[in-house]
Tab-separated table of C-alpha atoms in Angstrom:
chain	number	residue	atom	x	y	z
A	1	MET	CA	-10.252	83.071	35.970
A	2	VAL	CA	-10.801	79.621	34.468
A	3	GLN	CA	-9.422	78.591	31.109
A	4	ILE	CA	-11.964	76.882	28.895
A	5	ALA	CA	-11.810	75.449	25.393
A	6	VAL	CA	-15.079	74.580	23.675
A	7	GLN	CA	-16.382	73.783	20.233
A	8	VAL	CA	-19.368	75.978	19.407
A	9	ASN	CA	-21.225	75.222	16.183
A	10	GLY	CA	-18.101	73.463	14.953
A	11	ALA	CA	-15.649	76.274	15.665
A	12	GLY	CA	-13.090	76.088	18.461
A	13	HIS	CA	-12.965	78.830	21.089
A	14	ALA	CA	-10.548	79.256	24.000
A	15	ASN	CA	-11.249	81.882	26.656
A	16	ASP	CA	-10.434	82.833	30.213
A	17	VAL	CA	-13.763	83.161	32.005
A	18	GLU	CA	-14.861	84.241	35.453
A	19	PRO	CA	-15.962	81.152	37.427
A	20	ARG	CA	-19.475	82.545	37.894
A	21	LEU	CA	-20.007	83.264	34.190
A	22	LEU	CA	-23.067	81.306	33.064
A	23	LEU	CA	-22.913	79.380	29.814
A	24	VAL	CA	-25.721	81.482	28.336
A	25	GLN	CA	-23.772	84.667	29.081
A	26	TYR	CA	-20.663	83.164	27.552
A	27	LEU	CA	-22.547	82.336	24.365
A	28	ARG	CA	-24.341	85.671	24.128
A	29	GLU	CA	-21.799	88.128	25.483
A	30	THR	CA	-18.388	86.559	24.947
A	31	LEU	CA	-19.106	84.896	21.608
A	32	GLY	CA	-21.882	87.247	20.434
A	33	LEU	CA	-24.268	84.378	19.669
A	34	THR	CA	-27.486	86.091	20.713
A	35	GLY	CA	-29.846	83.559	19.145
A	36	THR	CA	-30.013	81.775	22.499
A	37	ASN	CA	-32.470	83.750	24.632
A	38	ILE	CA	-32.622	84.298	28.372
A	39	GLY	CA	-36.199	83.887	29.547
A	40	CYS	CA	-36.980	83.058	33.156
A	41	ASP	CA	-33.330	82.646	34.219
A	42	THR	CA	-34.486	79.974	36.708
A	43	SER	CA	-34.205	76.768	34.594
A	44	SER	CA	-37.977	76.660	34.061
A	45	CYS	CA	-38.812	78.130	30.667
A	46	GLY	CA	-36.253	76.522	28.378
A	47	ALA	CA	-35.665	79.605	26.188
A	48	CYS	CA	-31.904	79.195	26.747
A	49	THR	CA	-31.802	75.538	25.639
A	50	VAL	CA	-28.686	74.528	23.682
A	51	LEU	CA	-27.129	71.163	22.896
A	52	LEU	CA	-24.170	70.101	25.026
A	53	ASP	CA	-22.488	67.109	23.411
A	54	GLY	CA	-25.756	66.525	21.593
A	55	GLN	CA	-28.098	66.679	24.596
A	56	SER	CA	-30.488	69.527	25.404
A	57	VAL	CA	-29.489	71.570	28.468
A	58	LYS	CA	-30.573	74.873	29.963
A	59	SER	CA	-27.597	77.169	29.510
A	60	CYS	CA	-28.765	79.526	32.297
A	61	THR	CA	-28.078	76.741	34.802
A	62	LEU	CA	-24.599	75.763	33.703
A	63	LEU	CA	-21.347	77.523	34.366
A	64	ALA	CA	-19.253	78.201	31.300
A	65	ALA	CA	-16.482	76.477	33.258
A	66	GLN	CA	-18.548	73.273	33.398
A	67	ALA	CA	-18.752	73.252	29.596
A	68	ASP	CA	-14.961	73.116	29.164
A	69	GLY	CA	-14.024	70.452	26.650
A	70	THR	CA	-17.555	69.985	25.311
A	71	SER	CA	-19.138	70.535	21.932
A	72	ILE	CA	-22.032	73.015	21.956
A	73	THR	CA	-24.668	73.612	19.305
A	74	THR	CA	-26.810	76.744	19.363
A	75	ILE	CA	-29.655	77.797	17.066
A	76	GLU	CA	-27.071	79.555	14.873
A	77	GLY	CA	-25.401	76.222	14.192
A	78	LEU	CA	-28.424	74.290	12.909
A	79	ALA	CA	-28.936	75.518	9.353
A	80	ASP	CA	-26.458	74.573	6.628
A	81	PRO	CA	-23.910	77.259	5.759
A	82	ASP	CA	-25.734	77.749	2.438
A	83	GLY	CA	-28.856	78.770	4.356
A	84	THR	CA	-30.777	75.504	4.010
A	85	LEU	CA	-32.828	75.200	7.178
A	86	HIS	CA	-32.554	72.236	9.539
A	87	PRO	CA	-35.609	69.941	9.145
A	88	VAL	CA	-36.960	71.078	12.541
A	89	GLN	CA	-36.643	74.721	11.523
A	90	GLU	CA	-38.348	73.907	8.223
A	91	ALA	CA	-41.141	72.070	10.080
A	92	PHE	CA	-41.609	75.145	12.314
A	93	ARG	CA	-41.949	77.358	9.251
A	94	GLU	CA	-44.357	75.051	7.476
A	95	ASN	CA	-46.572	74.575	10.522
A	96	HIS	CA	-46.463	78.192	11.720
A	97	ALA	CA	-45.049	76.931	15.015
A	98	LEU	CA	-44.218	80.343	16.421
A	99	GLN	CA	-46.065	83.442	17.479
A	100	CYS	CA	-43.834	86.004	19.183
A	101	GLY	CA	-40.822	83.754	18.576
A	102	TYR	CA	-39.091	84.267	21.903
A	103	CYS	CA	-39.250	80.611	22.971
A	104	THR	CA	-38.492	79.369	19.445
A	105	PRO	CA	-34.696	78.884	19.563
A	106	GLY	CA	-34.987	76.910	22.807
A	107	MET	CA	-37.965	74.934	21.516
A	108	VAL	CA	-36.122	74.013	18.333
A	109	MET	CA	-33.005	72.883	20.209
A	110	ALA	CA	-35.073	70.830	22.690
A	111	ILE	CA	-36.875	69.173	19.784
A	112	VAL	CA	-33.646	68.352	17.947
A	113	SER	CA	-32.476	66.564	21.121
A	114	LEU	CA	-35.857	64.862	21.618
A	115	LEU	CA	-36.006	63.567	18.041
A	116	ASP	CA	-32.462	62.295	18.388
A	117	GLU	CA	-33.217	60.420	21.635
A	118	GLU	CA	-36.677	59.089	20.999
A	119	PRO	CA	-36.769	56.597	18.160
A	120	GLU	CA	-40.568	56.581	18.196
A	121	LEU	CA	-42.808	59.508	19.016
A	122	ASP	CA	-46.504	60.060	19.341
A	123	GLU	CA	-48.330	63.217	20.345
A	124	ALA	CA	-48.357	62.411	24.066
A	125	ARG	CA	-44.588	61.805	24.084
A	126	VAL	CA	-43.991	65.038	22.175
A	127	ARG	CA	-45.988	67.028	24.724
A	128	GLU	CA	-44.177	65.301	27.589
A	129	GLY	CA	-40.840	65.776	25.853
A	130	LEU	CA	-41.445	69.525	25.675
A	131	GLU	CA	-42.352	69.919	29.357
A	132	GLY	CA	-39.154	71.908	29.855
A	133	ASN	CA	-40.068	74.593	27.313
A	134	LEU	CA	-42.790	77.148	27.907
A	135	CYS	CA	-44.496	79.149	25.162
A	136	ARG	CA	-46.110	82.143	26.822
A	137	CYS	CA	-48.147	82.809	23.671
A	138	THR	CA	-49.661	79.368	24.422
A	139	GLY	CA	-48.804	78.426	20.855
A	140	ASP	CA	-47.970	74.858	21.793
A	141	HIS	CA	-50.469	73.260	19.419
A	142	ASN	CA	-48.597	74.177	16.239
A	143	ILE	CA	-45.263	73.431	17.898
A	144	VAL	CA	-46.449	69.892	18.579
A	145	LYS	CA	-47.711	69.690	14.980
A	146	ALA	CA	-44.261	70.720	13.771
A	147	VAL	CA	-42.530	68.039	15.838
A	148	LEU	CA	-44.921	65.375	14.605
A	149	ALA	CA	-44.311	66.535	11.035
A	150	GLY	CA	-40.572	66.325	11.656
A	151	ALA	CA	-40.977	62.826	13.090
A	152	ALA	CA	-43.134	61.816	10.114
A	153	ASP	CA	-40.385	62.998	7.775
A	154	ARG	CA	-37.964	60.738	9.610
A	155	GLY	CA	-40.410	57.837	9.554
A	156	THR	CA	-40.455	57.607	13.346
A	157	LEU	CA	-43.984	58.842	13.982
A	158	VAL	CA	-46.201	56.369	15.812
A	159	GLN	CA	-49.882	56.761	15.030
A	160	SER	CA	-51.745	56.956	18.312
B	1	MET	CA	-29.266	86.582	37.992
B	2	ILE	CA	-25.583	86.144	38.673
B	3	PRO	CA	-24.137	84.097	41.548
B	4	ALA	CA	-21.883	85.826	44.063
B	5	ALA	CA	-18.210	85.474	43.140
B	6	PHE	CA	-16.486	82.221	44.056
B	7	ASP	CA	-13.315	80.300	43.309
B	8	TYR	CA	-13.646	77.263	41.073
B	9	VAL	CA	-11.516	74.139	41.354
B	10	ARG	CA	-11.851	70.777	39.648
B	11	ALA	CA	-11.376	67.464	41.388
B	12	GLY	CA	-9.969	64.629	39.309
B	13	SER	CA	-10.983	61.938	41.779
B	14	ALA	CA	-13.135	61.416	44.863
B	15	GLU	CA	-9.941	61.413	46.958
B	16	GLU	CA	-8.956	64.779	45.560
B	17	ALA	CA	-12.466	66.124	46.209
B	18	VAL	CA	-12.175	65.070	49.856
B	19	SER	CA	-8.729	66.732	50.146
B	20	LEU	CA	-10.152	69.923	48.678
B	21	LEU	CA	-13.102	69.781	51.100
B	22	ILE	CA	-10.654	69.499	54.005
B	23	GLU	CA	-8.564	72.355	52.605
B	24	HIS	CA	-11.461	74.749	52.066
B	25	GLY	CA	-13.695	73.766	54.990
B	26	ASP	CA	-17.207	75.111	55.378
B	27	GLU	CA	-16.767	77.654	52.602
B	28	ALA	CA	-16.715	74.968	49.915
B	29	LYS	CA	-19.508	73.097	48.153
B	30	LEU	CA	-19.273	70.178	45.760
B	31	LEU	CA	-20.694	70.818	42.282
B	32	ALA	CA	-21.933	67.879	40.206
B	33	GLY	CA	-24.773	68.585	37.747
B	34	GLY	CA	-25.440	71.874	39.512
B	35	HIS	CA	-29.198	71.771	39.081
B	36	SER	CA	-29.922	72.161	42.781
B	37	LEU	CA	-26.943	74.289	43.775
B	38	LEU	CA	-26.662	76.789	40.908
B	39	PRO	CA	-30.298	77.986	41.138
B	40	LEU	CA	-29.761	78.638	44.860
B	41	MET	CA	-26.518	80.485	44.102
B	42	LYS	CA	-28.196	82.600	41.419
B	43	LEU	CA	-30.805	83.637	43.995
B	44	ARG	CA	-27.924	84.204	46.452
B	45	LEU	CA	-29.570	81.830	48.892
B	46	ALA	CA	-26.257	79.958	48.788
B	47	THR	CA	-22.944	81.802	48.598
B	48	PRO	CA	-20.134	79.263	48.835
B	49	SER	CA	-16.744	80.873	48.309
B	50	VAL	CA	-15.302	77.782	46.638
B	51	LEU	CA	-16.960	75.363	44.231
B	52	ILE	CA	-15.278	71.990	43.861
B	53	ASP	CA	-16.430	70.615	40.502
B	54	VAL	CA	-16.647	66.826	40.719
B	55	GLY	CA	-18.552	66.583	37.430
B	56	ARG	CA	-15.571	65.088	35.628
B	57	VAL	CA	-14.518	62.546	38.244
B	58	PRO	CA	-14.208	59.318	36.251
B	59	ASP	CA	-15.576	55.954	37.396
B	60	LEU	CA	-18.625	57.287	39.258
B	61	SER	CA	-21.077	56.929	36.370
B	62	TYR	CA	-21.883	53.220	36.544
B	63	ILE	CA	-25.095	51.253	37.078
B	64	GLU	CA	-24.174	47.635	37.823
B	65	GLU	CA	-25.352	44.455	39.535
B	66	ARG	CA	-23.644	43.588	42.799
B	67	GLY	CA	-25.099	40.491	44.414
B	68	ASP	CA	-28.638	41.214	45.599
B	69	GLU	CA	-28.217	44.917	44.929
B	70	ILE	CA	-27.817	47.398	42.112
B	71	ALA	CA	-24.891	49.764	42.688
B	72	ILE	CA	-25.071	53.214	41.143
B	73	GLY	CA	-22.224	55.722	40.958
B	74	SER	CA	-23.157	59.080	42.449
B	75	LEU	CA	-22.550	60.952	39.175
B	76	VAL	CA	-25.139	58.947	37.226
B	77	ARG	CA	-27.535	61.434	35.691
B	78	HIS	CA	-31.329	61.200	35.897
B	79	HIS	CA	-31.470	60.591	32.147
B	80	GLU	CA	-29.223	57.544	32.551
B	81	LEU	CA	-31.458	56.227	35.347
B	82	GLU	CA	-34.648	56.662	33.327
B	83	THR	CA	-33.175	54.883	30.288
B	84	SER	CA	-31.281	52.077	32.074
B	85	GLU	CA	-32.533	48.659	30.982
B	86	LEU	CA	-30.939	47.114	34.067
B	87	LEU	CA	-32.889	49.445	36.362
B	88	HIS	CA	-36.143	48.963	34.463
B	89	ALA	CA	-35.724	45.211	34.971
B	90	GLN	CA	-34.453	45.176	38.562
B	91	VAL	CA	-35.599	48.416	40.255
B	92	PRO	CA	-38.337	49.869	38.036
B	93	LEU	CA	-39.446	52.299	40.774
B	94	LEU	CA	-36.124	54.132	40.539
B	95	ALA	CA	-36.107	54.343	36.725
B	96	HIS	CA	-39.715	55.532	36.685
B	97	THR	CA	-39.136	58.103	39.430
B	98	ALA	CA	-36.102	59.521	37.611
B	99	HIS	CA	-38.393	60.170	34.650
B	100	GLN	CA	-40.633	62.322	36.887
B	101	VAL	CA	-37.861	64.753	37.821
B	102	GLY	CA	-38.013	68.217	36.239
B	103	ASP	CA	-37.853	68.038	32.456
B	104	PRO	CA	-35.561	66.475	29.830
B	105	GLN	CA	-32.980	69.272	30.038
B	106	VAL	CA	-32.807	68.979	33.838
B	107	ARG	CA	-32.539	65.185	33.614
B	108	HIS	CA	-29.618	65.512	31.202
B	109	ARG	CA	-27.628	67.312	33.908
B	110	GLY	CA	-28.901	66.407	37.377
B	111	THR	CA	-27.188	63.531	39.190
B	112	LEU	CA	-28.511	60.962	41.662
B	113	GLY	CA	-25.725	61.740	44.131
B	114	GLY	CA	-26.375	65.450	43.834
B	115	THR	CA	-30.096	65.235	44.520
B	116	LEU	CA	-29.519	62.965	47.541
B	117	ALA	CA	-26.713	65.083	48.995
B	118	HIS	CA	-28.847	68.207	48.533
B	119	GLY	CA	-31.508	66.554	50.690
B	120	ASP	CA	-34.473	68.589	49.480
B	121	PRO	CA	-37.716	67.162	50.912
B	122	ALA	CA	-39.507	68.193	47.687
B	123	SER	CA	-37.245	66.089	45.452
B	124	ASP	CA	-38.545	62.868	43.941
B	125	LEU	CA	-35.537	60.544	43.922
B	126	PRO	CA	-34.671	60.710	47.651
B	127	ALA	CA	-38.149	59.338	48.422
B	128	ALA	CA	-37.643	56.454	45.993
B	129	VAL	CA	-34.267	55.540	47.529
B	130	LEU	CA	-35.811	55.829	50.997
B	131	ALA	CA	-38.795	53.600	50.139
B	132	LEU	CA	-36.419	51.019	48.669
B	133	GLY	CA	-34.322	50.978	51.837
B	134	GLY	CA	-31.168	51.915	49.942
B	135	THR	CA	-27.648	52.396	51.224
B	136	LEU	CA	-25.525	55.472	50.591
B	137	VAL	CA	-21.734	55.283	50.501
B	138	ALA	CA	-19.745	58.281	51.707
B	139	GLN	CA	-16.058	58.724	51.060
B	140	GLY	CA	-14.078	60.689	53.619
B	141	PRO	CA	-10.487	61.113	54.771
B	142	ASN	CA	-10.551	57.672	56.437
B	143	GLY	CA	-12.068	55.767	53.555
B	144	ARG	CA	-15.632	54.769	52.818
B	145	ARG	CA	-18.605	54.158	55.093
B	146	ASP	CA	-22.150	52.961	54.477
B	147	ILE	CA	-25.110	55.057	55.620
B	148	ALA	CA	-28.638	53.612	55.548
B	149	ALA	CA	-31.002	55.848	53.582
B	150	THR	CA	-33.250	55.909	56.657
B	151	ASP	CA	-30.392	57.561	58.625
B	152	PHE	CA	-29.246	59.907	55.875
B	153	PHE	CA	-31.726	62.804	55.888
B	154	GLU	CA	-31.307	64.765	59.106
B	155	GLY	CA	-33.010	68.126	58.544
B	156	PHE	CA	-33.961	70.674	55.910
B	157	LEU	CA	-31.176	70.367	53.300
B	158	GLU	CA	-29.083	68.605	55.952
B	159	THR	CA	-27.715	65.099	55.614
B	160	ALA	CA	-25.505	62.707	57.544
B	161	LEU	CA	-22.582	63.561	55.239
B	162	ALA	CA	-19.729	65.152	57.196
B	163	PRO	CA	-18.261	68.378	55.773
B	164	ASP	CA	-15.264	66.385	54.487
B	165	GLU	CA	-17.251	63.573	52.896
B	166	MET	CA	-18.465	63.010	49.350
B	167	LEU	CA	-21.335	60.721	48.376
B	168	VAL	CA	-19.817	58.240	45.910
B	169	GLU	CA	-22.280	55.375	45.548
B	170	ILE	CA	-25.912	54.458	46.063
B	171	ARG	CA	-27.013	50.831	46.431
B	172	VAL	CA	-30.595	49.663	46.236
B	173	PRO	CA	-31.963	46.136	46.574
B	174	LYS	CA	-33.011	44.315	43.426
B	175	VAL	CA	-36.792	44.012	43.481
B	176	PRO	CA	-37.612	42.607	40.042
B	177	GLY	CA	-41.063	41.180	40.801
B	178	ALA	CA	-42.107	43.656	43.461
B	179	GLY	CA	-45.173	45.879	43.297
B	180	TRP	CA	-44.329	49.549	43.161
B	181	SER	CA	-45.833	52.969	42.599
B	182	PHE	CA	-44.753	56.577	42.379
B	183	GLN	CA	-47.487	59.163	42.804
B	184	LYS	CA	-46.714	62.797	42.142
B	185	PHE	CA	-49.246	65.603	42.361
B	186	ASN	CA	-48.327	68.961	40.883
B	187	ARG	CA	-49.842	71.844	38.953
B	188	ARG	CA	-47.513	71.847	35.942
B	189	ALA	CA	-45.609	68.947	34.424
B	190	GLN	CA	-42.144	70.221	35.316
B	191	ASP	CA	-42.960	71.390	38.852
B	192	TRP	CA	-41.846	69.966	42.161
B	193	ALA	CA	-44.380	67.637	43.748
B	194	ILE	CA	-46.904	69.370	46.003
B	195	VAL	CA	-46.929	65.926	47.605
B	196	GLY	CA	-45.399	62.724	46.271
B	197	VAL	CA	-45.387	59.096	47.374
B	198	ALA	CA	-42.947	56.310	46.554
B	199	ALA	CA	-44.041	52.784	47.417
B	200	VAL	CA	-42.530	49.346	46.971
B	201	THR	CA	-44.003	46.036	48.095
B	202	ASN	CA	-41.621	43.139	48.337
B	203	GLY	CA	-42.616	41.002	51.302
B	204	THR	CA	-42.582	44.153	53.397
B	205	THR	CA	-43.894	47.499	52.208
B	206	GLY	CA	-41.748	50.633	52.049
B	207	ILE	CA	-43.516	53.981	51.685
B	208	ALA	CA	-41.793	57.359	51.503
B	209	LEU	CA	-43.290	60.821	51.249
B	210	VAL	CA	-42.186	63.829	49.200
B	211	ASN	CA	-42.691	67.350	50.569
B	212	MET	CA	-44.439	66.349	53.801
B	213	GLY	CA	-41.815	67.681	56.219
B	214	SER	CA	-38.324	69.083	56.487
B	215	THR	CA	-36.809	65.888	55.051
B	216	PRO	CA	-37.919	63.046	52.785
B	217	LEU	CA	-39.881	60.804	55.172
B	218	ARG	CA	-40.826	57.159	55.632
B	219	ALA	CA	-44.561	56.790	56.341
B	220	THR	CA	-43.894	54.411	59.220
B	221	ALA	CA	-47.468	54.330	60.541
B	222	VAL	CA	-48.757	53.294	57.123
B	223	GLU	CA	-46.029	50.662	56.787
B	224	ALA	CA	-46.910	49.171	60.176
B	225	ALA	CA	-50.637	49.127	59.369
B	226	VAL	CA	-50.029	47.371	56.044
B	227	GLN	CA	-47.774	44.876	57.805
B	228	SER	CA	-50.544	44.018	60.247
B	229	GLY	CA	-53.065	43.488	57.463
B	230	ALA	CA	-54.938	46.803	57.172
B	231	SER	CA	-56.674	47.629	53.893
B	232	ALA	CA	-55.124	50.226	51.581
B	233	THR	CA	-57.749	52.781	52.592
B	234	ASP	CA	-57.338	52.181	56.332
B	235	ALA	CA	-53.545	52.197	56.138
B	236	ALA	CA	-53.505	55.319	53.947
B	237	ALA	CA	-55.614	57.198	56.494
B	238	LEU	CA	-52.453	57.239	58.651
B	239	ALA	CA	-50.326	58.842	55.914
B	240	ALA	CA	-49.995	62.239	57.599
B	241	GLU	CA	-49.108	60.824	61.016
B	242	GLY	CA	-45.867	62.277	62.307
B	243	THR	CA	-45.509	64.715	59.403
B	244	GLU	CA	-45.081	68.492	59.466
B	245	PRO	CA	-45.970	69.514	55.919
B	246	PRO	CA	-44.890	72.951	54.730
B	247	THR	CA	-47.108	75.780	53.562
B	248	ASP	CA	-46.423	77.605	50.307
B	249	LEU	CA	-48.181	79.163	47.318
B	250	ASN	CA	-49.487	75.791	46.208
B	251	ALA	CA	-50.927	74.296	49.340
B	252	SER	CA	-51.569	74.583	53.061
B	253	PRO	CA	-50.437	71.895	55.512
B	254	GLU	CA	-54.055	70.695	55.825
B	255	TYR	CA	-54.325	70.301	52.059
B	256	ARG	CA	-51.063	68.361	51.979
B	257	ARG	CA	-52.169	66.042	54.802
B	258	HIS	CA	-55.330	65.229	52.875
B	259	LEU	CA	-53.386	64.801	49.642
B	260	ALA	CA	-50.978	62.408	51.356
B	261	THR	CA	-53.813	60.088	52.392
B	262	VAL	CA	-55.231	60.077	48.843
B	263	LEU	CA	-51.859	59.517	47.160
B	264	VAL	CA	-50.745	56.836	49.628
B	265	ARG	CA	-54.008	54.959	49.030
B	266	ARG	CA	-53.452	55.159	45.265
B	267	ALA	CA	-49.838	54.058	45.697
B	268	LEU	CA	-50.819	51.066	47.837
B	269	GLU	CA	-53.495	50.068	45.368
B	270	GLU	CA	-51.157	50.366	42.416
B	271	ALA	CA	-48.365	48.504	44.209
B	272	GLY	CA	-50.910	45.811	45.086
B	273	LYS	CA	-49.636	45.967	48.665
């Protein structure tokens, strides 16, 4: 077993984990945070995207042991404790950026990371920035609209 | 998909990683970003009994000028390559190629040393380092040694690294004014290249091919033709010479040979050979 100590959504957790335990299993099964979905399980679809020290990563392709000492944010950690949605979540709601919803938690986390990294975004960069997240409903159009709306709110949208 | 059980140890330094490699022998694999190794382990195509995590080794995450070269620590992640102002100014081919790898999440984790040591012929960055004529630095029990990129890739997922060596540094020549191109043909944005081409023109022309054989390859016939004055089209016609392209769901060897000639021509034209 490997001892790990992580911050997840601001709360500290210390656990002994099996070396082969994947981060996504740790989040879902050990901590009970089932908002992070397992989709393809092959680091393609992005459904399992979480933030590791602020950067988007695919939690199906990380060992929990590798996350020792890091700060992790999952979809459960985005909204304010009083229920106020994160701006990206709000933009998803306003732009109807989900159909079945399975890819949504991963999409939202990838977008939070993208908006944080990219000071200026246009539609092409948004589409490229979401290449690691697949929506099998093919609902990408409204997802892109939501990101652009989020960028417009932040004043970082570049008109192309 | 769950990997087969293994023991997990962390190395605090490259020296410690080498000691652990000696201790555990063939059963051990080094783990950096894990974006080549863990997918193989989840499919049980790789079943190392010990993983030596070098992801936290300090002092291997630098990108710095060293004389006529840029030196890059082996743990530098693709995202750091694609956003490095120094690389964009001095070796734009490498920064641009890093941006073509996988997707943002993959680039946040994958490391330059990891992708080179994995030696996958379908990977983008090995071809860029090969075209640039880079140098790879291996650390072993007797210290460090330099390996030319052209001598590094020995077979499918096989490199010149000895079982008790760790790749610690990659050096590439500064080529600030050089022409360059990276051509990648795939079906979906995040996919591996069906065929890719890295080219750099700096007095001489270096061309390397992605996914045209069991290793990343230099297109030596094309390089020689360019050197002797052939046009881009005539030189590119030799792109498949000496290659043994694989067959898979995406393409037959014949398709890849054709694609290589098209992409090499485009690369030569873009690099202004």
